[in-house]
Amino acid sequence: MKIKSEIFLEGNSIVLIPFEMKYKEQLFEALKSPKVWEYTWREVKTFDDFEQIFMAAIQNKLDGEQIPFVIQDKATADVIGTTRIGDIDRINRNVEIGWTWLSPSYWRTGVNTECKLLLLQYCFEELQVMRVQFSVSGQNVRSQQAIERIGATKEGIFRKHRIKADGTVHDNVFYSILDDEWKRVKGNLMELVKRKY
């Protein structure tokens, strides 16, 4: 599994572009709403809070541990969010797709579905992975429903898995898609994306 961090993935309405320092301010503007962070175990109230997350993504990219992307709206060229491939297990050909944070103005527009199509297609067809994992806060029912809608299988719950800065405790719900399920999931995703555009 050969990992490259400088890749572009282009869809109908979005482009996933390599995560770079030059996007820091634009990304903060897109993601500064408290609604974005409500169901995560991260606390983002200031630019400094966001910068810590941003710089960690840059370092993980440099270390070859993750492939982070900036999500760009093709029509406007606006930066509207971020997503990434992480937990890269080269030996067992497994990855996780996640760390997806999107401007609330793009929720329920089909952008997240198109992100998943582009990322899953890259993982299964280019990286040749056997398994893609997703993890979602037990409190984030909306994201769980989105992952289930694309055809991922719910594998289980890690109970009391994360503690937020405010002390609240989250379960973590795990899903996966396997390589022999990809053809079916891809067809479903393509149909979902087509309905939105």
GROMACS .gro file of C-alpha atoms in nm:
model
  197
    1MET     CA    1   0.000   0.000   0.000
    2LYS     CA    2   0.181   0.310  -0.127
    3ILE     CA    3   0.066   0.624   0.055
    4LYS     CA    4   0.084   0.961  -0.120
    5SER     CA    5  -0.023   1.275   0.062
    6GLU     CA    6  -0.035   1.517  -0.232
    7ILE     CA    7  -0.340   1.392  -0.416
    8PHE     CA    8  -0.647   1.568  -0.557
    9LEU     CA    9  -0.984   1.393  -0.572
   10GLU     CA   10  -1.245   1.566  -0.788
   11GLY     CA   11  -1.618   1.510  -0.778
   12ASN     CA   12  -1.924   1.679  -0.930
   13SER     CA   13  -1.946   1.963  -0.682
   14ILE     CA   14  -1.632   1.942  -0.470
   15VAL     CA   15  -1.259   1.891  -0.490
   16LEU     CA   16  -1.058   1.731  -0.211
   17ILE     CA   17  -0.724   1.911  -0.217
   18PRO     CA   18  -0.406   1.847  -0.016
   19PHE     CA   19  -0.411   1.995   0.334
   20GLU     CA   20  -0.166   2.285   0.353
   21MET     CA   21  -0.076   2.571   0.587
   22LYS     CA   22  -0.216   2.830   0.346
   23TYR     CA   23  -0.573   2.710   0.417
   24LYS     CA   24  -0.562   2.760   0.796
   25GLU     CA   25  -0.757   3.087   0.818
   26GLN     CA   26  -1.012   2.986   0.552
   27LEU     CA   27  -1.072   2.656   0.725
   28PHE     CA   28  -1.120   2.824   1.061
   29GLU     CA   29  -1.380   3.057   0.908
   30ALA     CA   30  -1.567   2.759   0.763
   31LEU     CA   31  -1.560   2.562   1.088
   32LYS     CA   32  -1.586   2.819   1.366
   33SER     CA   33  -1.953   2.750   1.442
   34PRO     CA   34  -1.991   2.565   1.776
   35LYS     CA   35  -2.239   2.335   1.597
   36VAL     CA   36  -1.949   2.177   1.406
   37TRP     CA   37  -1.782   2.058   1.729
   38GLU     CA   38  -2.092   1.976   1.934
   39TYR     CA   39  -2.062   1.596   1.911
   40THR     CA   40  -1.684   1.567   1.901
   41TRP     CA   41  -1.452   1.526   2.199
   42ARG     CA   42  -1.264   1.835   2.086
   43GLU     CA   43  -1.324   2.182   2.225
   44VAL     CA   44  -1.294   2.456   1.966
   45LYS     CA   45  -1.388   2.799   2.093
   46THR     CA   46  -1.097   3.008   1.969
   47PHE     CA   47  -0.858   3.028   1.676
   48ASP     CA   48  -0.586   2.885   1.904
   49ASP     CA   49  -0.804   2.580   1.978
   50PHE     CA   50  -0.853   2.526   1.607
   51GLU     CA   51  -0.485   2.585   1.531
   52GLN     CA   52  -0.384   2.297   1.758
   53ILE     CA   53  -0.607   2.059   1.561
   54PHE     CA   54  -0.486   2.204   1.232
   55MET     CA   55  -0.117   2.170   1.321
   56ALA     CA   56  -0.167   1.813   1.441
   57ALA     CA   57  -0.313   1.729   1.098
   58ILE     CA   58  -0.012   1.890   0.927
   59GLN     CA   59   0.228   1.688   1.146
   60ASN     CA   60   0.038   1.363   1.086
   61LYS     CA   61   0.058   1.430   0.713
   62LEU     CA   62   0.434   1.492   0.732
   63ASP     CA   63   0.478   1.172   0.935
   64GLY     CA   64   0.283   0.971   0.676
   65GLU     CA   65   0.022   0.872   0.935
   66GLN     CA   66  -0.273   1.045   0.772
   67ILE     CA   67  -0.384   1.190   0.437
   68PRO     CA   68  -0.578   1.506   0.527
   69PHE     CA   69  -0.777   1.704   0.270
   70VAL     CA   70  -0.938   2.044   0.246
   71ILE     CA   71  -1.288   2.032   0.094
   72GLN     CA   72  -1.339   2.300  -0.171
   73ASP     CA   73  -1.667   2.396  -0.338
   74LYS     CA   74  -1.603   2.373  -0.714
   75ALA     CA   75  -1.856   2.642  -0.803
   76THR     CA   76  -1.722   2.909  -0.566
   77ALA     CA   77  -1.368   2.783  -0.484
   78ASP     CA   78  -1.459   2.838  -0.116
   79VAL     CA   79  -1.299   2.619   0.149
   80ILE     CA   80  -1.594   2.451   0.321
   81GLY     CA   81  -1.443   2.184   0.543
   82THR     CA   82  -1.192   1.908   0.591
   83THR     CA   83  -1.177   1.527   0.590
   84ARG     CA   84  -0.903   1.266   0.597
   85ILE     CA   85  -0.781   0.913   0.570
   86GLY     CA   86  -0.609   0.801   0.889
   87ASP     CA   87  -0.521   0.508   1.113
   88ILE     CA   88  -0.331   0.370   0.814
   89ASP     CA   89  -0.236   0.006   0.871
   90ARG     CA   90  -0.017  -0.087   0.575
   91ILE     CA   91   0.042  -0.447   0.683
   92ASN     CA   92  -0.325  -0.534   0.722
   93ARG     CA   93  -0.446  -0.296   0.448
   94ASN     CA   94  -0.689  -0.111   0.675
   95VAL     CA   95  -0.765   0.261   0.705
   96GLU     CA   96  -1.016   0.488   0.874
   97ILE     CA   97  -1.205   0.767   0.700
   98GLY     CA   98  -1.309   1.047   0.928
   99TRP     CA   99  -1.210   1.374   1.094
  100THR     CA  100  -1.477   1.520   0.866
  101TRP     CA  101  -1.586   1.867   0.969
  102LEU     CA  102  -1.806   2.065   0.734
  103SER     CA  103  -1.945   2.417   0.743
  104PRO     CA  104  -2.307   2.394   0.868
  105SER     CA  105  -2.426   2.574   0.554
  106TYR     CA  106  -2.324   2.259   0.360
  107TRP     CA  107  -2.494   2.007   0.588
  108ARG     CA  108  -2.761   1.800   0.410
  109THR     CA  109  -2.645   1.916   0.067
  110GLY     CA  110  -2.481   1.597  -0.056
  111VAL     CA  111  -2.126   1.726  -0.001
  112ASN     CA  112  -2.049   1.475   0.275
  113THR     CA  113  -2.188   1.189   0.065
  114GLU     CA  114  -1.970   1.294  -0.228
  115CYS     CA  115  -1.667   1.316   0.003
  116LYS     CA  116  -1.728   0.958   0.114
  117LEU     CA  117  -1.761   0.839  -0.246
  118LEU     CA  118  -1.431   1.003  -0.347
  119LEU     CA  119  -1.243   0.878  -0.040
  120LEU     CA  120  -1.379   0.524  -0.052
  121GLN     CA  121  -1.310   0.499  -0.424
  122TYR     CA  122  -0.950   0.606  -0.363
  123CYS     CA  123  -0.908   0.366  -0.070
  124PHE     CA  124  -1.049   0.058  -0.243
  125GLU     CA  125  -0.946   0.120  -0.603
  126GLU     CA  126  -0.608   0.293  -0.562
  127LEU     CA  127  -0.475   0.190  -0.220
  128GLN     CA  128  -0.633  -0.156  -0.253
  129VAL     CA  129  -0.737  -0.169   0.112
  130MET     CA  130  -0.940  -0.458   0.250
  131ARG     CA  131  -1.129  -0.261   0.514
  132VAL     CA  132  -1.233   0.099   0.572
  133GLN     CA  133  -1.344   0.195   0.921
  134PHE     CA  134  -1.557   0.483   1.050
  135SER     CA  135  -1.602   0.588   1.413
  136VAL     CA  136  -1.877   0.819   1.534
  137SER     CA  137  -1.965   0.960   1.875
  138GLY     CA  138  -2.251   0.770   2.033
  139GLN     CA  139  -2.424   1.106   2.083
  140ASN     CA  140  -2.405   1.198   1.714
  141VAL     CA  141  -2.713   1.021   1.579
  142ARG     CA  142  -2.714   1.231   1.259
  143SER     CA  143  -2.365   1.110   1.160
  144GLN     CA  144  -2.447   0.751   1.252
  145GLN     CA  145  -2.750   0.763   1.023
  146ALA     CA  146  -2.537   0.911   0.743
  147ILE     CA  147  -2.280   0.631   0.769
  148GLU     CA  148  -2.554   0.367   0.778
  149ARG     CA  149  -2.724   0.526   0.475
  150ILE     CA  150  -2.416   0.479   0.258
  151GLY     CA  151  -2.410   0.106   0.339
  152ALA     CA  152  -2.152   0.064   0.616
  153THR     CA  153  -2.198  -0.218   0.866
  154LYS     CA  154  -2.223  -0.133   1.234
  155GLU     CA  155  -1.966  -0.342   1.416
  156GLY     CA  156  -2.007  -0.235   1.774
  157ILE     CA  157  -1.972   0.027   2.044
  158PHE     CA  158  -1.668   0.117   2.251
  159ARG     CA  159  -1.840   0.228   2.569
  160LYS     CA  160  -1.709   0.536   2.755
  161HIS     CA  161  -1.434   0.570   2.493
  162ARG     CA  162  -1.375   0.948   2.486
  163ILE     CA  163  -1.386   1.230   2.741
  164LYS     CA  164  -1.456   1.585   2.626
  165ALA     CA  165  -1.283   1.886   2.777
  166ASP     CA  166  -1.611   1.966   2.959
  167GLY     CA  167  -1.604   1.623   3.126
  168THR     CA  168  -1.886   1.459   2.928
  169VAL     CA  169  -1.815   1.102   2.826
  170HIS     CA  170  -1.887   0.963   2.478
  171ASP     CA  171  -1.935   0.610   2.354
  172ASN     CA  172  -1.772   0.553   2.016
  173VAL     CA  173  -1.970   0.363   1.748
  174PHE     CA  174  -1.765   0.173   1.488
  175TYR     CA  175  -1.865   0.089   1.130
  176SER     CA  176  -1.682  -0.066   0.837
  177ILE     CA  177  -1.699  -0.139   0.466
  178LEU     CA  178  -1.502  -0.433   0.325
  179ASP     CA  179  -1.343  -0.468  -0.018
  180ASP     CA  180  -1.594  -0.734  -0.126
  181GLU     CA  181  -1.878  -0.498  -0.030
  182TRP     CA  182  -1.738  -0.200  -0.220
  183LYS     CA  183  -1.915  -0.264  -0.552
  184ARG     CA  184  -2.257  -0.258  -0.382
  185VAL     CA  185  -2.171   0.042  -0.163
  186LYS     CA  186  -2.030   0.233  -0.460
  187GLY     CA  187  -2.350   0.183  -0.657
  188ASN     CA  188  -2.552   0.309  -0.362
  189LEU     CA  189  -2.326   0.612  -0.314
  190MET     CA  190  -2.336   0.704  -0.682
  191GLU     CA  191  -2.716   0.692  -0.671
  192LEU     CA  192  -2.726   0.910  -0.357
  193VAL     CA  193  -2.492   1.166  -0.514
  194LYS     CA  194  -2.696   1.170  -0.837
  195ARG     CA  195  -3.014   1.250  -0.642
  196LYS     CA  196  -2.855   1.560  -0.490
  197TYR     CA  197  -2.730   1.712  -0.818
   0.00000   0.00000   0.00000
